[in-house]
Amino acid sequence: MAPYVTSVGTVVVGGQPANAEEGFEAVCGPQAQLTFRWYIKLVFEPQNGSMNILIIGGSRNIGYYSALRFLEGEHTVTFLLRKTSIFDHDTKIQTALDSGQARLVQGDALVKEDIQRAWTSAIAHGKSGSCLLNSLTTLPNLQTRIVIITSVGLTRTSHAGLPLLLKVLYPYLLGAVHRDKIGAERLISHCAGWEWNEGDIRSEILAANWEDTPRLPSRGSVQEVLVIRPGLYTNGECLADTPGGKKYRVSEDELGGWMISRRDVAHFIADATLRRWSEFSGRRVNIMY
Protein backbone atom coordinates (compact mmCIF):
# COMPACT_ATOMS: atom_id res chain seq x y z
CA MET A 1 0.00 0.00 0.00
CA ALA A 2 1.24 3.50 -0.80
CA PRO A 3 2.27 5.74 2.12
CA TYR A 4 -0.13 8.46 3.22
CA VAL A 5 -0.15 12.21 3.75
CA THR A 6 -2.70 14.44 5.47
CA SER A 7 -2.92 18.16 6.10
CA VAL A 8 -4.80 20.53 8.32
CA GLY A 9 -4.98 23.84 6.94
CA THR A 10 -3.05 21.38 5.02
CA VAL A 11 -2.63 17.70 5.74
CA VAL A 12 -0.33 15.70 3.58
CA VAL A 13 -0.04 11.97 4.36
CA GLY A 14 2.82 10.42 2.33
CA GLY A 15 6.27 8.94 1.88
CA GLN A 16 9.74 10.44 1.48
CA PRO A 17 9.73 13.56 -0.73
CA ALA A 18 12.08 14.32 -3.55
CA ASN A 19 14.55 17.14 -3.04
CA ALA A 20 12.83 20.49 -3.63
CA GLU A 21 15.11 23.31 -4.60
CA GLU A 22 12.59 25.43 -6.41
CA GLY A 23 8.90 26.17 -6.21
CA PHE A 24 7.84 28.04 -3.10
CA GLU A 25 8.99 31.58 -3.85
CA ALA A 26 7.97 31.21 -7.49
CA VAL A 27 4.37 30.54 -6.47
CA CYS A 28 3.88 32.67 -3.38
CA GLY A 29 3.57 36.40 -3.85
CA PRO A 30 5.16 39.11 -1.69
CA GLN A 31 2.98 38.18 1.31
CA ALA A 32 4.47 34.69 1.46
CA GLN A 33 5.24 35.05 5.17
CA LEU A 34 1.49 35.26 5.80
CA THR A 35 0.39 32.79 3.16
CA PHE A 36 -0.29 29.08 3.59
CA ARG A 37 1.07 28.90 7.11
CA TRP A 38 -1.10 25.89 7.92
CA TYR A 39 -0.76 22.62 9.71
CA ILE A 40 0.89 19.94 7.62
CA LYS A 41 1.04 16.29 8.54
CA LEU A 42 3.12 13.85 6.58
CA VAL A 43 2.37 10.27 7.49
CA PHE A 44 4.31 7.11 6.69
CA GLU A 45 3.08 3.55 6.92
CA PRO A 46 5.68 1.20 8.40
CA GLN A 47 5.70 -2.51 7.81
CA ASN A 48 3.89 -3.45 10.99
CA GLY A 49 0.82 -1.32 10.24
CA SER A 50 1.44 1.52 12.71
CA MET A 51 2.07 4.99 11.31
CA ASN A 52 5.18 7.12 11.49
CA ILE A 53 3.87 10.70 11.30
CA LEU A 54 5.50 14.10 10.74
CA ILE A 55 3.37 17.02 11.97
CA ILE A 56 4.23 20.59 11.06
CA GLY A 57 2.41 23.22 13.10
CA GLY A 58 1.20 20.84 15.80
CA SER A 59 1.88 23.05 18.82
CA ARG A 60 -1.81 23.88 19.38
CA ASN A 61 -5.38 23.66 18.10
CA ILE A 62 -6.27 21.09 15.41
CA GLY A 63 -2.70 20.02 14.69
CA TYR A 64 -2.09 19.37 18.39
CA TYR A 65 -5.37 17.52 18.95
CA SER A 66 -4.72 15.36 15.87
CA ALA A 67 -1.26 14.54 17.22
CA LEU A 68 -2.75 13.36 20.52
CA ARG A 69 -5.11 11.04 18.66
CA PHE A 70 -2.27 9.56 16.63
CA LEU A 71 -0.21 9.06 19.79
CA GLU A 72 -3.16 7.43 21.56
CA GLY A 73 -3.37 5.05 18.60
CA GLU A 74 0.26 4.01 19.29
CA HIS A 75 1.62 5.68 16.17
CA THR A 76 4.96 7.52 16.29
CA VAL A 77 4.92 11.32 15.81
CA THR A 78 7.68 13.77 14.86
CA PHE A 79 6.89 17.49 15.37
CA LEU A 80 8.52 20.32 13.41
CA LEU A 81 8.28 23.35 15.75
CA ARG A 82 9.69 26.85 15.75
CA LYS A 83 10.01 26.55 19.55
CA THR A 84 10.41 23.06 20.96
CA SER A 85 10.01 24.50 24.47
CA ILE A 86 6.26 24.78 23.80
CA PHE A 87 5.86 21.25 25.17
CA ASP A 88 8.09 21.63 28.25
CA HIS A 89 5.10 21.42 30.60
CA ASP A 90 2.83 19.21 28.52
CA THR A 91 2.64 15.90 30.41
CA LYS A 92 1.12 13.95 27.49
CA ILE A 93 3.83 14.99 25.04
CA GLN A 94 6.57 14.56 27.65
CA THR A 95 5.40 11.00 28.30
CA ALA A 96 5.53 10.26 24.56
CA LEU A 97 9.01 11.81 24.33
CA ASP A 98 10.27 9.74 27.25
CA SER A 99 8.99 6.53 25.65
CA GLY A 100 10.46 7.39 22.24
CA GLN A 101 7.01 7.59 20.64
CA ALA A 102 7.42 11.33 19.89
CA ARG A 103 10.32 13.43 18.66
CA LEU A 104 10.77 17.22 18.37
CA VAL A 105 12.64 18.95 15.53
CA GLN A 106 13.24 22.71 15.66
CA GLY A 107 12.59 24.57 12.41
CA ASP A 108 10.21 26.63 10.27
CA ALA A 109 7.84 25.25 7.61
CA LEU A 110 8.63 28.25 5.39
CA VAL A 111 12.29 27.17 5.18
CA LYS A 112 12.70 24.31 2.72
CA GLU A 113 15.86 23.05 4.35
CA ASP A 114 14.00 22.73 7.66
CA ILE A 115 11.22 20.72 6.01
CA GLN A 116 13.77 18.45 4.34
CA ARG A 117 15.50 17.96 7.69
CA ALA A 118 12.16 17.17 9.32
CA TRP A 119 11.39 14.60 6.60
CA THR A 120 14.75 12.96 7.23
CA SER A 121 14.16 12.87 10.97
CA ALA A 122 10.63 11.48 10.58
CA ILE A 123 11.80 8.75 8.23
CA ALA A 124 14.45 7.72 10.75
CA HIS A 125 11.97 7.91 13.64
CA GLY A 126 9.99 4.88 14.69
CA LYS A 127 9.76 1.78 12.58
CA SER A 128 9.96 2.92 8.90
CA GLY A 129 11.67 4.35 6.53
CA SER A 130 5.62 24.46 4.28
CA CYS A 131 3.25 25.10 3.50
CA LEU A 132 0.96 23.53 0.93
CA LEU A 133 3.21 24.56 -1.93
CA ASN A 134 6.27 22.94 -0.41
CA SER A 135 4.24 19.78 0.09
CA LEU A 136 2.88 19.71 -3.47
CA THR A 137 6.27 20.35 -5.05
CA THR A 138 7.93 17.61 -2.98
CA LEU A 139 5.30 14.86 -3.23
CA PRO A 140 6.98 11.45 -3.10
CA ASN A 141 4.54 10.07 -5.68
CA LEU A 142 1.14 10.83 -7.17
CA GLN A 143 -0.52 8.20 -4.98
CA THR A 144 0.20 10.32 -1.90
CA ARG A 145 -2.99 11.02 0.05
CA ILE A 146 -3.65 14.72 0.63
CA VAL A 147 -6.20 16.25 3.01
CA ILE A 148 -6.63 20.04 3.10
CA ILE A 149 -8.59 22.01 5.70
CA THR A 150 -10.11 25.25 4.39
CA SER A 151 -13.46 26.72 5.49
CA VAL A 152 -17.15 26.99 4.70
CA GLY A 153 -18.21 30.21 2.99
CA LEU A 154 -15.31 30.35 0.50
CA THR A 155 -17.14 29.51 -2.71
CA ARG A 156 -20.14 31.40 -4.07
CA THR A 157 -22.51 28.50 -3.34
CA SER A 158 -21.17 27.99 0.17
CA HIS A 159 -21.26 31.71 0.98
CA ALA A 160 -24.87 31.91 -0.18
CA GLY A 161 -25.78 29.23 2.36
CA LEU A 162 -24.31 31.08 5.37
CA PRO A 163 -26.54 32.67 8.03
CA LEU A 164 -27.10 36.36 7.27
CA LEU A 165 -24.94 37.56 10.18
CA LEU A 166 -21.97 35.52 8.99
CA LYS A 167 -22.35 36.82 5.45
CA VAL A 168 -21.90 40.32 6.84
CA LEU A 169 -19.05 39.48 9.23
CA TYR A 170 -16.94 37.13 7.08
CA PRO A 171 -15.35 39.81 4.85
CA TYR A 172 -14.34 41.90 7.87
CA LEU A 173 -13.29 39.25 10.37
CA LEU A 174 -11.88 36.53 8.13
CA GLY A 175 -11.18 38.19 4.81
CA ALA A 176 -7.39 37.76 4.76
CA VAL A 177 -7.54 34.23 6.16
CA HIS A 178 -10.13 33.18 3.60
CA ARG A 179 -8.11 34.60 0.72
CA ASP A 180 -5.28 32.28 1.74
CA LYS A 181 -7.62 29.31 2.01
CA ILE A 182 -9.27 29.87 -1.33
CA GLY A 183 -5.74 30.03 -2.75
CA ALA A 184 -5.20 26.55 -1.30
CA GLU A 185 -8.42 25.32 -2.90
CA ARG A 186 -7.30 26.78 -6.24
CA LEU A 187 -3.98 24.93 -6.02
CA ILE A 188 -5.47 21.57 -5.13
CA SER A 189 -8.29 21.96 -7.68
CA HIS A 190 -5.62 22.36 -10.36
CA CYS A 191 -3.67 19.30 -9.20
CA ALA A 192 -6.84 17.20 -8.81
CA GLY A 193 -8.34 18.33 -12.12
CA TRP A 194 -11.46 19.80 -10.50
CA GLU A 195 -13.45 22.50 -12.27
CA TRP A 196 -12.77 26.01 -10.94
CA ASN A 197 -15.44 28.72 -11.25
CA GLU A 198 -14.40 31.07 -8.45
CA GLY A 199 -12.36 33.51 -10.51
CA ASP A 200 -8.70 34.47 -10.34
CA ILE A 201 -6.67 34.46 -7.13
CA ARG A 202 -5.10 37.70 -5.96
CA SER A 203 -1.45 38.10 -6.93
CA GLU A 204 -0.28 38.43 -3.32
CA ILE A 205 -1.62 34.89 -2.74
CA LEU A 206 -0.58 33.18 -5.99
CA ALA A 207 1.89 34.86 -8.30
CA ALA A 208 1.33 35.05 -12.03
CA ASN A 209 2.06 31.84 -13.95
CA TRP A 210 2.02 29.76 -10.75
CA GLU A 211 0.84 26.75 -12.81
CA ASP A 212 4.34 26.63 -14.35
CA THR A 213 6.10 26.20 -11.01
CA PRO A 214 8.77 23.49 -11.29
CA ARG A 215 7.70 20.16 -9.74
CA LEU A 216 4.10 21.27 -9.19
CA PRO A 217 1.95 18.25 -10.17
CA SER A 218 0.23 18.63 -13.54
CA ARG A 219 -3.50 19.27 -13.80
CA GLY A 220 -5.54 16.21 -12.84
CA SER A 221 -2.54 14.12 -11.80
CA VAL A 222 -3.36 14.06 -8.06
CA GLN A 223 -6.41 11.94 -7.29
CA GLU A 224 -5.93 10.88 -3.64
CA VAL A 225 -7.21 14.11 -2.09
CA LEU A 226 -9.83 15.27 0.43
CA VAL A 227 -10.79 18.90 1.15
CA ILE A 228 -12.48 19.53 4.51
CA ARG A 229 -14.44 22.77 5.05
CA PRO A 230 -15.24 23.31 8.75
CA GLY A 231 -17.63 25.88 10.16
CA LEU A 232 -16.54 28.47 12.73
CA TYR A 233 -14.25 26.91 15.33
CA THR A 234 -14.96 26.60 19.02
CA ASN A 235 -12.64 25.37 21.77
CA GLY A 236 -15.23 22.88 23.01
CA GLU A 237 -14.71 19.23 23.82
CA CYS A 238 -14.87 16.43 21.26
CA LEU A 239 -18.56 15.59 21.24
CA ALA A 240 -17.91 12.56 19.04
CA ASP A 241 -16.24 10.98 22.07
CA THR A 242 -19.03 11.95 24.47
CA PRO A 243 -21.76 9.33 25.07
CA GLY A 244 -25.02 10.88 23.99
CA GLY A 245 -23.23 14.01 22.77
CA LYS A 246 -24.21 15.91 19.65
CA LYS A 247 -22.34 14.39 16.70
CA TYR A 248 -20.85 16.41 13.90
CA ARG A 249 -22.21 16.10 10.35
CA VAL A 250 -20.12 15.63 7.20
CA SER A 251 -21.52 16.17 3.71
CA GLU A 252 -20.67 17.51 0.26
CA ASP A 253 -23.97 19.41 0.46
CA GLU A 254 -24.44 22.66 2.39
CA LEU A 255 -25.36 21.72 5.97
CA GLY A 256 -26.98 24.90 7.22
CA GLY A 257 -25.00 25.01 10.48
CA TRP A 258 -21.98 27.11 11.34
CA MET A 259 -20.09 25.81 14.42
CA ILE A 260 -17.64 22.95 15.04
CA SER A 261 -15.02 22.36 17.73
CA ARG A 262 -11.38 21.97 16.79
CA ARG A 263 -11.33 18.67 18.68
CA ASP A 264 -14.16 17.27 16.57
CA VAL A 265 -12.39 18.33 13.36
CA ALA A 266 -9.31 16.49 14.63
CA HIS A 267 -11.50 13.45 15.33
CA PHE A 268 -12.72 13.45 11.72
CA ILE A 269 -9.20 13.93 10.34
CA ALA A 270 -7.92 10.87 12.17
CA ASP A 271 -11.03 8.83 11.33
CA ALA A 272 -11.01 9.69 7.62
CA THR A 273 -7.25 9.24 7.29
CA LEU A 274 -6.84 6.00 9.19
CA ARG A 275 -10.14 4.19 8.67
CA ARG A 276 -12.41 5.71 6.01
CA TRP A 277 -10.18 6.91 3.19
CA SER A 278 -12.03 5.03 0.44
CA GLU A 279 -15.23 6.78 1.52
CA PHE A 280 -13.84 10.33 1.43
CA SER A 281 -11.09 10.30 -1.19
CA GLY A 282 -11.76 12.70 -4.06
CA ARG A 283 -14.38 14.69 -2.16
CA ARG A 284 -14.81 18.24 -0.82
CA VAL A 285 -16.91 18.05 2.35
CA ASN A 286 -18.35 20.41 4.95
CA ILE A 287 -18.19 19.55 8.64
CA MET A 288 -20.21 21.12 11.44
CA TYR A 289 -22.82 20.36 14.09
XYZ file of N, CA and C in Angstrom, residues 2 8 50 60 90 120 133 169 224 255 265 283:
36
model
N 0.455 2.266 -0.738
C 1.235 3.501 -0.801
C 1.201 4.218 0.537
N -3.767 19.733 7.692
C -4.799 20.533 8.324
C -4.479 21.958 7.971
N 1.542 0.248 12.013
C 1.442 1.515 12.713
C 1.998 2.614 11.824
N -0.531 23.548 18.750
C -1.806 23.880 19.378
C -2.950 23.603 18.401
N 3.944 20.011 29.009
C 2.826 19.205 28.515
C 3.088 17.747 28.901
N 13.683 13.920 6.934
C 14.749 12.957 7.232
C 14.610 12.412 8.640
N 2.417 24.543 -0.709
C 3.214 24.560 -1.934
C 4.455 23.704 -1.783
N -20.280 39.445 8.444
C -19.046 39.480 9.231
C -17.849 38.863 8.524
N -5.712 11.287 -5.029
C -5.932 10.879 -3.644
C -6.000 12.122 -2.764
N -24.745 22.322 4.786
C -25.361 21.722 5.969
C -26.253 22.670 6.756
N -13.049 18.347 14.672
C -12.392 18.331 13.362
C -11.212 17.368 13.398
N -13.194 13.925 -2.511
C -14.376 14.693 -2.159
C -13.998 16.027 -1.484
